[in-house]
Short mmCIF file of C-alpha atoms in Angstrom, two decimals:
data_model
loop_
_atom_site.label_atom_id
_atom_site.label_comp_id
_atom_site.label_asym_id
_atom_site.label_seq_id
_atom_site.Cartn_x
_atom_site.Cartn_y
_atom_site.Cartn_z
CA MET A 1 53.97 84.38 48.23
CA LYS A 2 52.31 85.00 44.93
CA ASN A 3 55.64 86.15 43.13
CA THR A 4 57.34 83.00 44.96
CA LEU A 5 54.68 80.85 43.63
CA LEU A 6 54.87 82.19 40.28
CA ILE A 7 58.80 81.88 40.14
CA SER A 8 58.96 78.57 41.37
CA ALA A 9 56.43 77.18 39.47
CA VAL A 10 54.03 74.03 39.21
CA LEU A 11 52.28 70.57 39.53
CA ILE A 12 54.06 67.20 40.11
CA LEU A 13 54.28 64.81 37.59
CA ASN A 14 55.63 61.41 39.51
CA PHE A 15 55.97 59.18 36.28
CA PRO A 16 56.49 55.70 36.90
CA LEU A 17 60.01 56.76 37.53
CA PHE A 18 61.29 53.21 36.45
CA ALA A 19 59.77 53.41 33.07
CA GLN A 20 61.21 57.26 32.39
CA GLU A 21 64.60 55.84 33.41
CA LYS A 22 64.51 53.51 30.17
CA ALA A 23 63.19 55.75 28.07
CA ILE A 24 66.20 58.52 28.76
CA ASP A 25 68.77 55.39 29.40
CA THR A 26 68.35 54.63 25.56
CA ILE A 27 69.22 58.53 24.60
CA THR A 28 71.93 59.67 27.11
CA ASP A 29 74.75 58.05 29.29
CA LYS A 30 73.47 59.72 32.18
CA THR A 31 70.66 58.26 33.76
CA PRO A 32 68.67 59.97 36.93
CA PHE A 33 67.83 57.85 39.80
CA GLU A 34 70.32 55.49 38.37
CA GLY A 35 70.79 52.71 40.64
CA GLN A 36 68.11 53.23 43.15
CA ASP A 37 65.22 50.70 43.20
CA GLN A 38 62.05 52.54 43.55
CA SER A 39 59.28 49.99 43.18
CA TRP A 40 58.03 50.23 46.66
CA GLN A 41 56.99 53.98 46.53
CA ASN A 42 53.46 54.98 46.55
CA GLY A 43 52.17 56.05 43.26
CA SER A 44 55.02 54.57 41.10
CA ASP A 45 55.64 51.53 38.46
CA ARG A 46 56.40 48.58 41.10
CA ARG A 47 58.59 46.66 38.50
CA THR A 48 61.86 45.48 38.96
CA SER A 49 62.73 43.62 35.46
CA PRO A 50 62.52 45.79 32.10
CA PRO A 51 59.70 45.69 30.44
CA VAL A 52 58.52 42.89 28.00
CA LEU A 53 57.40 44.94 25.85
CA ALA A 54 60.32 47.34 25.42
CA THR A 55 62.45 47.94 22.34
CA LYS A 56 65.03 49.84 21.01
CA TYR A 57 62.66 52.77 20.09
CA PHE A 58 59.51 51.68 21.57
CA THR A 59 58.55 50.56 25.37
CA GLY A 60 54.73 49.36 25.37
CA SER A 61 52.22 49.09 27.96
CA VAL A 62 49.10 47.23 28.63
CA MET A 63 46.71 47.76 32.37
CA ILE A 64 43.57 46.30 32.85
CA ASP A 65 42.18 47.35 36.40
CA ALA A 66 38.99 45.43 36.87
CA ASN A 67 36.99 45.56 40.06
CA TYR A 68 33.82 44.73 42.40
CA THR A 69 32.71 47.00 45.32
CA HIS A 70 29.89 46.58 47.74
CA SER A 71 28.58 49.08 49.96
CA TYR A 72 27.02 48.35 53.19
CA ASN A 73 24.61 51.45 52.54
CA ASN A 74 23.44 49.19 49.43
CA PRO A 75 21.89 51.92 47.40
CA ASN A 76 18.94 50.81 45.28
CA ASP A 77 20.93 52.19 41.71
CA ASN A 78 24.30 50.80 42.70
CA THR A 79 25.75 54.57 41.96
CA VAL A 80 29.01 55.00 43.63
CA VAL A 81 29.36 58.45 45.28
CA GLY A 82 32.19 60.34 45.91
CA SER A 83 34.90 58.58 44.02
CA THR A 84 37.21 58.78 40.87
CA ALA A 85 38.23 55.03 40.97
CA LEU A 86 34.81 53.41 41.45
CA SER A 87 31.55 53.77 39.75
CA ARG A 88 28.60 51.35 40.60
CA ASN A 89 28.29 48.43 43.80
CA ASN A 90 27.37 45.31 43.76
CA GLU A 91 28.57 44.67 39.48
CA MET A 92 31.58 43.53 38.61
CA GLN A 93 33.09 46.71 35.99
CA LEU A 94 36.03 47.53 33.91
CA ASN A 95 37.17 50.60 35.73
CA SER A 96 40.01 50.89 33.34
CA ALA A 97 42.07 49.25 30.02
CA ASN A 98 44.81 51.17 28.75
CA LEU A 99 46.94 50.51 25.89
CA GLY A 100 49.64 52.30 24.61
CA GLY A 101 53.63 53.08 24.97
CA GLU A 102 56.37 55.33 25.14
CA PHE A 103 58.29 56.24 21.71
CA ASN A 104 61.96 57.91 21.42
CA TYR A 105 64.08 58.40 18.40
CA GLU A 106 67.09 60.63 17.94
CA GLY A 107 66.10 62.76 21.24
CA ALA A 108 62.66 62.97 19.84
CA ARG A 109 59.96 61.47 22.61
CA GLY A 110 56.38 60.82 22.83
CA LYS A 111 53.82 58.64 25.16
CA ILE A 112 49.84 57.69 24.39
CA MET A 113 47.84 56.25 27.25
CA MET A 114 44.18 55.19 25.78
CA GLN A 115 41.76 54.64 28.11
CA PHE A 116 38.50 52.86 28.19
CA GLY A 117 36.36 51.18 30.52
CA THR A 118 34.33 53.40 33.63
CA ARG A 119 36.91 56.19 34.03
CA SER A 120 36.78 57.33 30.95
CA THR A 121 33.22 58.91 31.86
CA VAL A 122 33.95 59.65 35.75
CA ILE A 123 36.97 61.70 35.12
CA PRO A 124 35.98 63.92 32.21
CA ARG A 125 32.64 64.28 33.82
CA ASN A 126 34.00 66.31 36.43
CA ASP A 127 35.23 69.47 34.22
CA TYR A 128 33.34 72.42 33.65
CA SER A 129 35.61 73.59 30.86
CA VAL A 130 34.43 71.87 28.47
CA TYR A 131 30.67 73.82 28.30
CA ARG A 132 32.82 76.91 27.57
CA GLY A 133 32.93 77.75 23.60
CA GLN A 134 32.34 74.52 21.58
CA TYR A 135 33.77 70.88 20.73
CA GLN A 136 32.64 68.87 23.17
CA MET A 137 36.11 68.40 24.48
CA ASP A 138 35.32 65.83 26.92
CA ASN A 139 34.36 63.54 24.47
CA ALA A 140 37.53 64.68 22.41
CA TYR A 141 39.43 63.99 25.25
CA ARG A 142 38.09 60.79 26.64
CA TYR A 143 39.46 58.09 25.44
CA LEU A 144 43.23 59.14 26.21
CA SER A 145 44.75 59.14 29.76
CA GLU A 146 48.15 60.67 28.89
CA ALA A 147 49.08 62.03 25.30
CA TYR A 148 52.33 64.26 24.66
CA ALA A 149 55.35 64.83 22.21
CA GLY A 150 58.76 66.48 22.84
CA TYR A 151 62.50 66.75 22.62
CA HIS A 152 65.00 65.22 24.82
CA PHE A 153 68.42 67.22 25.14
CA LYS A 154 71.83 65.98 26.81
CA LYS A 155 72.59 68.24 29.43
CA TRP A 156 73.18 67.08 32.90
CA TYR A 157 71.25 63.83 33.31
CA GLY A 158 68.28 65.65 30.84
CA ILE A 159 65.99 67.94 30.16
CA ASN A 160 62.83 67.31 28.41
CA ILE A 161 60.10 69.41 26.98
CA ASP A 162 57.03 67.94 25.90
CA ALA A 163 53.11 69.74 25.03
CA GLY A 164 49.89 67.68 25.12
CA MET A 165 48.07 65.63 28.25
CA PHE A 166 50.16 64.48 31.04
CA MET A 167 49.24 62.99 34.78
CA SER A 168 49.60 65.54 37.61
CA TYR A 169 50.26 63.38 40.61
CA ILE A 170 49.30 65.69 43.05
CA GLY A 171 47.74 64.13 45.99
CA LEU A 172 50.97 61.44 45.45
CA ASN A 173 48.62 59.06 44.58
CA SER A 174 49.03 57.48 40.67
CA TYR A 175 46.48 57.81 38.34
CA TYR A 176 46.92 53.95 37.60
CA GLN A 177 45.38 51.84 40.22
CA VAL A 178 48.18 49.43 39.62
CA GLU A 179 51.06 52.02 41.18
CA ASN A 180 49.26 52.63 44.43
CA TRP A 181 49.07 51.03 47.50
CA GLU A 182 45.26 51.56 48.02
CA TYR A 183 42.51 51.36 46.15
CA GLN A 184 40.33 53.94 46.59
CA ALA A 185 42.02 57.03 47.17
CA SER A 186 42.05 59.32 50.01
CA PHE A 187 40.15 62.50 50.26
CA THR A 188 43.70 64.02 49.01
CA SER A 189 43.96 62.56 46.06
CA ASP A 190 40.55 61.99 44.48
CA ASN A 191 40.11 65.95 45.24
CA THR A 192 42.71 66.79 43.78
CA PRO A 193 44.31 66.69 39.84
CA TRP A 194 44.83 63.35 37.58
CA PHE A 195 45.75 65.41 34.78
CA PHE A 196 46.64 68.22 33.31
CA ASN A 197 46.88 69.93 29.39
CA GLY A 198 49.60 72.19 28.52
CA VAL A 199 53.44 72.16 28.25
CA ARG A 200 56.11 70.91 31.10
CA LEU A 201 59.80 71.20 31.04
CA GLN A 202 61.23 68.94 33.13
CA ILE A 203 64.87 68.84 34.49
CA PHE A 204 67.38 67.10 35.73
CA PRO A 205 70.20 68.95 36.99
CA THR A 206 71.78 65.98 39.15
CA LYS A 207 70.86 62.13 38.99
CA LYS A 208 68.77 62.41 42.39
CA LEU A 209 67.39 65.71 41.75
CA LYS A 210 63.91 66.36 38.72
CA LEU A 211 62.88 70.04 38.84
CA GLU A 212 59.52 70.61 36.74
CA ALA A 213 58.03 73.75 35.15
CA TRP A 214 54.36 73.81 33.73
CA LEU A 215 52.26 76.15 31.79
CA ILE A 216 48.21 74.23 31.48
CA ASN A 217 44.97 75.22 30.98
CA GLY A 218 43.84 74.72 34.18
CA TRP A 219 43.29 72.13 37.30
CA GLN A 220 42.38 69.04 35.87
CA SER A 221 40.54 70.86 32.93
CA TYR A 222 40.99 70.12 29.00
CA GLY A 223 39.72 73.74 28.51
CA ARG A 224 40.15 76.72 30.06
CA PHE A 225 37.65 78.91 32.47
CA ASN A 226 39.36 82.42 32.11
CA SER A 227 41.85 84.20 30.15
CA MET A 228 44.98 83.48 32.56
CA PRO A 229 46.49 79.75 32.16
CA GLY A 230 47.47 78.19 35.18
CA LEU A 231 51.25 77.80 36.29
CA GLY A 232 52.93 75.37 38.86
CA GLY A 233 56.08 73.90 39.90
CA ASN A 234 57.25 70.69 41.24
CA ILE A 235 60.41 69.57 43.07
CA THR A 236 61.47 65.84 43.31
CA TRP A 237 64.30 64.87 45.66
CA CYS A 238 65.71 61.05 46.37
CA PRO A 239 68.90 61.64 48.33
CA ASN A 240 68.90 57.69 48.43
CA GLU A 241 66.55 54.68 47.30
CA ALA A 242 64.97 54.72 50.60
CA VAL A 243 63.68 57.94 50.80
CA LYS A 244 61.64 60.29 48.53
CA VAL A 245 60.60 64.21 49.34
CA ILE A 246 58.11 66.14 46.73
CA SER A 247 57.18 69.27 46.64
CA ASN A 248 53.95 70.86 44.08
CA ASP A 249 52.91 74.29 43.95
CA TYR A 250 49.72 75.28 41.79
CA TYR A 251 48.49 79.10 40.73
CA GLY A 252 45.60 79.77 38.72
CA THR A 253 42.04 81.04 37.99
CA ASP A 254 39.45 78.03 38.14
CA ALA A 255 36.47 79.02 38.62
CA ALA A 256 34.02 79.59 35.61
CA GLY A 257 33.67 83.14 35.17
CA LEU A 258 35.17 84.46 37.65
CA PRO A 259 38.58 85.67 36.66
CA ASN A 260 39.67 87.43 40.10
CA ARG A 261 39.01 84.62 42.13
CA ILE A 262 42.67 82.91 42.21
CA ARG A 263 43.60 79.54 43.43
CA ILE A 264 46.85 78.84 45.11
CA HIS A 265 47.77 75.63 46.41
CA SER A 266 50.79 73.37 47.81
CA ASP A 267 51.07 69.71 47.97
CA ASN A 268 53.86 67.99 49.90
CA SER A 269 55.00 64.17 50.15
CA LEU A 270 57.71 62.40 52.19
CA LEU A 271 58.10 58.62 51.36
CA VAL A 272 60.59 56.08 53.37
CA ARG A 273 61.17 52.94 53.38
CA TYR A 274 62.52 51.69 57.29
CA PHE A 275 63.04 47.83 56.20
CA ASN A 276 64.35 45.80 53.12
CA GLN A 277 64.72 42.46 53.22
CA PRO A 278 64.08 41.37 49.83
CA LYS A 279 64.73 37.74 50.00
CA ALA A 280 62.77 37.72 53.55
CA SER A 281 60.49 34.78 53.35
CA GLY A 282 58.94 37.07 56.39
CA VAL A 283 58.39 40.42 56.41
CA SER A 284 60.51 41.46 53.50
CA LYS A 285 60.08 45.53 53.38
CA MET A 286 58.12 48.46 55.25
CA ALA A 287 57.77 51.88 54.27
CA PHE A 288 55.49 54.66 54.92
CA SER A 289 53.84 57.49 52.19
CA ALA A 290 53.05 60.87 54.07
CA THR A 291 51.16 63.70 52.42
CA SER A 292 49.87 67.21 53.04
CA ASP A 293 47.83 69.71 51.20
CA ILE A 294 46.82 73.67 52.00
CA GLY A 295 45.50 75.44 49.16
CA PHE A 296 42.73 78.64 49.43
CA GLU A 297 40.55 80.53 46.90
CA LYS A 298 40.41 83.99 47.49
CA GLY A 299 38.69 86.87 45.49
CA ASP A 300 35.01 87.44 43.90
CA GLY A 301 32.91 86.60 46.95
CA VAL A 302 35.55 84.55 49.10
CA GLY A 303 37.93 85.20 51.91
CA GLY A 304 40.58 82.64 51.52
CA PHE A 305 41.29 81.54 55.38
CA SER A 306 40.90 85.14 56.37
CA GLY A 307 36.65 84.94 55.93
CA THR A 308 33.79 87.46 56.83
CA ASP A 309 30.32 87.56 56.73
CA THR A 310 30.42 89.00 53.00
CA ASN A 311 33.13 87.28 51.64
CA PRO A 312 33.36 83.71 53.10
CA ALA A 313 36.53 81.51 53.64
CA GLN A 314 37.27 79.08 50.87
CA TYR A 315 40.47 76.45 51.78
CA PHE A 316 41.46 73.34 51.47
CA VAL A 317 43.45 71.48 54.48
CA SER A 318 44.06 67.94 53.84
CA GLY A 319 46.35 65.04 54.77
CA MET A 320 46.95 61.53 54.24
CA PHE A 321 48.89 58.83 56.03
CA TYR A 322 49.95 55.31 54.92
CA ASN A 323 52.00 52.10 56.21
CA ARG A 324 52.76 49.38 53.73
CA ILE A 325 54.22 45.67 54.98
CA TRP A 326 55.53 43.11 52.58
CA PHE A 327 55.78 39.86 53.30
CA ASN A 328 57.46 36.18 51.93
CA LYS A 329 59.82 37.84 49.52
CA ASN A 330 57.05 40.69 48.43
CA GLN A 331 54.67 38.55 46.83
CA PHE A 332 52.09 39.71 49.96
CA ALA A 333 51.69 43.18 51.28
CA TRP A 334 49.38 44.64 53.93
CA THR A 335 48.47 48.34 53.74
CA LEU A 336 46.99 50.34 56.47
CA GLY A 337 46.27 54.05 56.19
CA GLY A 338 43.71 57.44 55.97
CA GLY A 339 43.15 60.85 56.15
CA PHE A 340 41.38 64.03 56.43
CA MET A 341 40.02 67.16 54.24
CA THR A 342 38.23 70.56 55.35
CA ASN A 343 37.13 72.31 52.08
CA PRO A 344 34.66 75.10 53.35
CA GLY A 345 33.08 76.52 49.98
CA ARG A 346 33.43 72.69 48.28
CA TYR A 347 35.97 73.87 45.60
CA LEU A 348 37.39 70.76 45.32
CA VAL A 349 34.70 68.23 46.77
CA LEU A 350 33.27 65.90 43.89
CA LEU A 351 29.68 66.55 42.87
CA PRO A 352 27.39 63.75 43.90
CA THR A 353 26.65 61.54 40.98
CA GLY A 354 23.07 61.91 39.97
CA ASP A 355 22.29 64.85 42.20
CA ALA A 356 22.81 67.23 39.85
CA SER A 357 23.25 67.86 36.31
CA PRO A 358 26.48 68.30 34.45
CA MET A 359 25.31 71.22 32.82
CA PRO A 360 26.16 74.88 34.48
CA ASN A 361 24.03 77.26 36.21
CA PRO A 362 23.93 80.18 33.66
CA SER A 363 23.35 82.35 36.81
CA ASN A 364 25.86 81.41 38.96
CA PRO A 365 29.05 79.85 36.57
CA THR A 366 30.15 78.12 39.96
CA GLN A 367 26.97 75.91 40.28
CA THR A 368 25.79 73.14 38.83
CA GLN A 369 21.59 73.04 37.82
CA GLY A 370 19.40 70.18 38.05
CA THR A 371 16.64 68.82 40.09
CA HIS A 372 18.30 68.30 43.36
CA PRO A 373 21.99 70.35 42.69
CA TYR A 374 24.29 69.75 45.75
CA SER A 375 25.32 72.90 47.49
CA ALA A 376 28.51 74.40 46.62
CA ASN A 377 28.30 78.05 47.92
CA PRO A 378 30.74 80.31 49.04
CA GLY A 379 31.14 79.43 52.66
CA ASP A 380 29.11 76.18 52.55
CA ASP A 381 30.90 73.46 55.11
CA PHE A 382 32.88 70.10 54.14
CA LYS A 383 34.78 68.34 56.53
CA GLY A 384 35.38 64.27 55.65
CA TRP A 385 37.82 61.58 57.53
CA ASP A 386 38.73 58.13 55.91
CA CYS A 387 40.54 54.97 56.71
CA SER A 388 41.21 52.02 54.93
CA THR A 389 42.92 48.64 55.01
CA ASN A 390 43.67 46.10 52.18
CA PHE A 391 45.69 42.90 51.39
CA ASP A 392 47.61 42.18 48.37
CA TRP A 393 48.51 38.94 46.24
CA MET A 394 51.09 39.53 43.98
CA PRO A 395 52.43 36.24 42.77
CA ASN A 396 54.61 38.37 40.06
CA GLN A 397 55.35 41.82 38.95
CA SER A 398 52.46 42.12 36.06
CA ILE A 399 49.07 40.77 38.44
CA THR A 400 48.12 42.01 42.13
CA PHE A 401 44.91 40.73 43.74
CA ARG A 402 43.57 42.92 46.19
CA ALA A 403 41.04 42.88 49.16
CA GLU A 404 40.21 46.03 50.36
CA PHE A 405 37.59 47.59 53.43
CA VAL A 406 37.12 51.11 53.27
CA HIS A 407 35.17 53.29 55.88
CA ARG A 408 34.36 57.18 55.16
CA GLU A 409 32.55 59.82 56.54
CA THR A 410 31.62 63.14 55.98
CA ASN A 411 30.29 65.92 58.41
CA VAL A 412 27.15 66.45 56.50
CA PRO A 413 25.03 64.13 54.48
CA TYR A 414 27.29 63.19 51.16
CA PHE A 415 27.70 59.70 50.31
CA ALA A 416 24.54 57.45 48.34
CA GLY A 417 22.25 56.06 51.34
CA SER A 418 19.75 52.78 50.39
CA GLY A 419 17.50 55.06 48.37
CA GLY A 420 20.16 56.13 45.98
CA VAL A 421 20.40 59.28 43.61
CA THR A 422 18.73 58.32 40.91
CA SER A 423 14.89 58.11 41.39
CA PRO A 424 13.01 56.04 43.89
CA THR A 425 13.12 52.67 41.83
CA GLY A 426 17.14 53.75 40.68
CA TYR A 427 16.13 53.78 37.02
CA THR A 428 16.91 57.07 35.26
CA THR A 429 13.74 56.35 33.12
CA ALA A 430 11.69 56.41 36.22
CA VAL A 431 9.39 59.56 36.79
CA LEU A 432 10.50 61.97 39.82
CA PRO A 433 7.55 62.24 42.19
CA ALA A 434 7.55 65.96 43.51
CA SER A 435 8.56 65.26 47.09
CA TRP A 436 11.32 62.46 45.78
CA GLN A 437 14.87 63.47 47.24
CA PRO A 438 18.39 62.11 46.58
CA ASP A 439 19.00 59.98 49.27
CA LEU A 440 22.32 61.11 50.64
CA VAL A 441 24.04 60.01 54.02
CA LYS A 442 26.95 61.00 56.43
CA MET A 443 28.76 57.50 56.08
CA GLU A 444 29.76 54.55 53.83
CA ASN A 445 31.39 51.17 54.64
CA ARG A 446 32.59 49.01 51.59
CA ILE A 447 34.38 46.52 50.59
CA ILE A 448 36.43 46.10 47.46
CA PHE A 449 38.18 43.50 45.20
CA ALA A 450 40.08 44.21 42.38
CA VAL A 451 42.18 42.69 39.33
CA LEU A 452 45.40 44.95 38.48
CA PHE A 453 46.87 43.64 35.84
CA ARG A 454 50.33 45.61 33.78
CA ILE A 455 52.86 44.30 31.15
#
């Protein structure tokens, strides 16, 4: 299995395919996925007409994501725990403001997307590779979501080789909320990578098939935890515009200071549009997406799926399913879905914000230190499940107004309770009494209101 994964190499990069097609179309007569409407797909660009900011050599992009969320747990510090999309309760927040675009000239290509807002803190805080060596890479890359340069070869339906920072799309969802059916991602997406640093090779051997190979620093890490880089591979197949199949595999060593602990992960998705009447005033479109992930860590004290007392099991099994129905010529949409995650060892669990210091514990590089560090020892149990439903109003292809309800549960205390995770007063300036503990609970219900803009 190890050799198969090494040969098949990589991670998924589901670029917004419409934007990608347009960039390739300017330099070759053959366009992958030409003639397919992929605007309905979860995790893809929903625009159906050419980008407004498109020119011969440059296609610009501006995205703004603003949200308000309320947790019925009412934490006193307003902190959201266990989310990469949300940061603060009961406040209007600018989650992300992205500005940039794609460049191409005689085969030379590049893309840069800046990011500002709460995500420029929420995402980098989950990468502990930055504490190896110097130069504070989480600050250096904080305001970049994508930045790469490469070259396009006119072979088959195109070959691209790029180097820099890319979106991963493991777990199906896009990093950009404007492309997703749901706002708060299910456990599968929220606990798998959003970005990679490294080199990728994209090959389009036919109009309906994309193959990718990757050599990267690691699993959503700016730097490298050990001497071995991460390896991976992706296959994306669209036999027609109503079906999309995605398969991704990853192999690496991503536990700090533990070079013999390997990580293997497989991510697979199926998307099907089973009804399409775009001009109908009633139901105009229906589709579903299904995703399943399986992976494990083994070596240096953990035993993958077959754990023992001395080498506990450490693996990841998850799945999610969403169904979406569009109405009134695709101006409104209703989405319902959810998922589950099992992750003994908690090696992919997002650490509760405020509950642990962001600094690694020097005596155990897989853990963090702090006043009340969240336990992530080999064998520590963690199971979670979630469900959500939302309603979208999309008066045109550049704006979405979304209202969403989310329910999440875990088998161990994890979410912020009424006492919050910061201090008795909710402020970081407060002195912590010896008896104080972060208030973590097993369940949360929340509502989210979001405005998503793209041009």
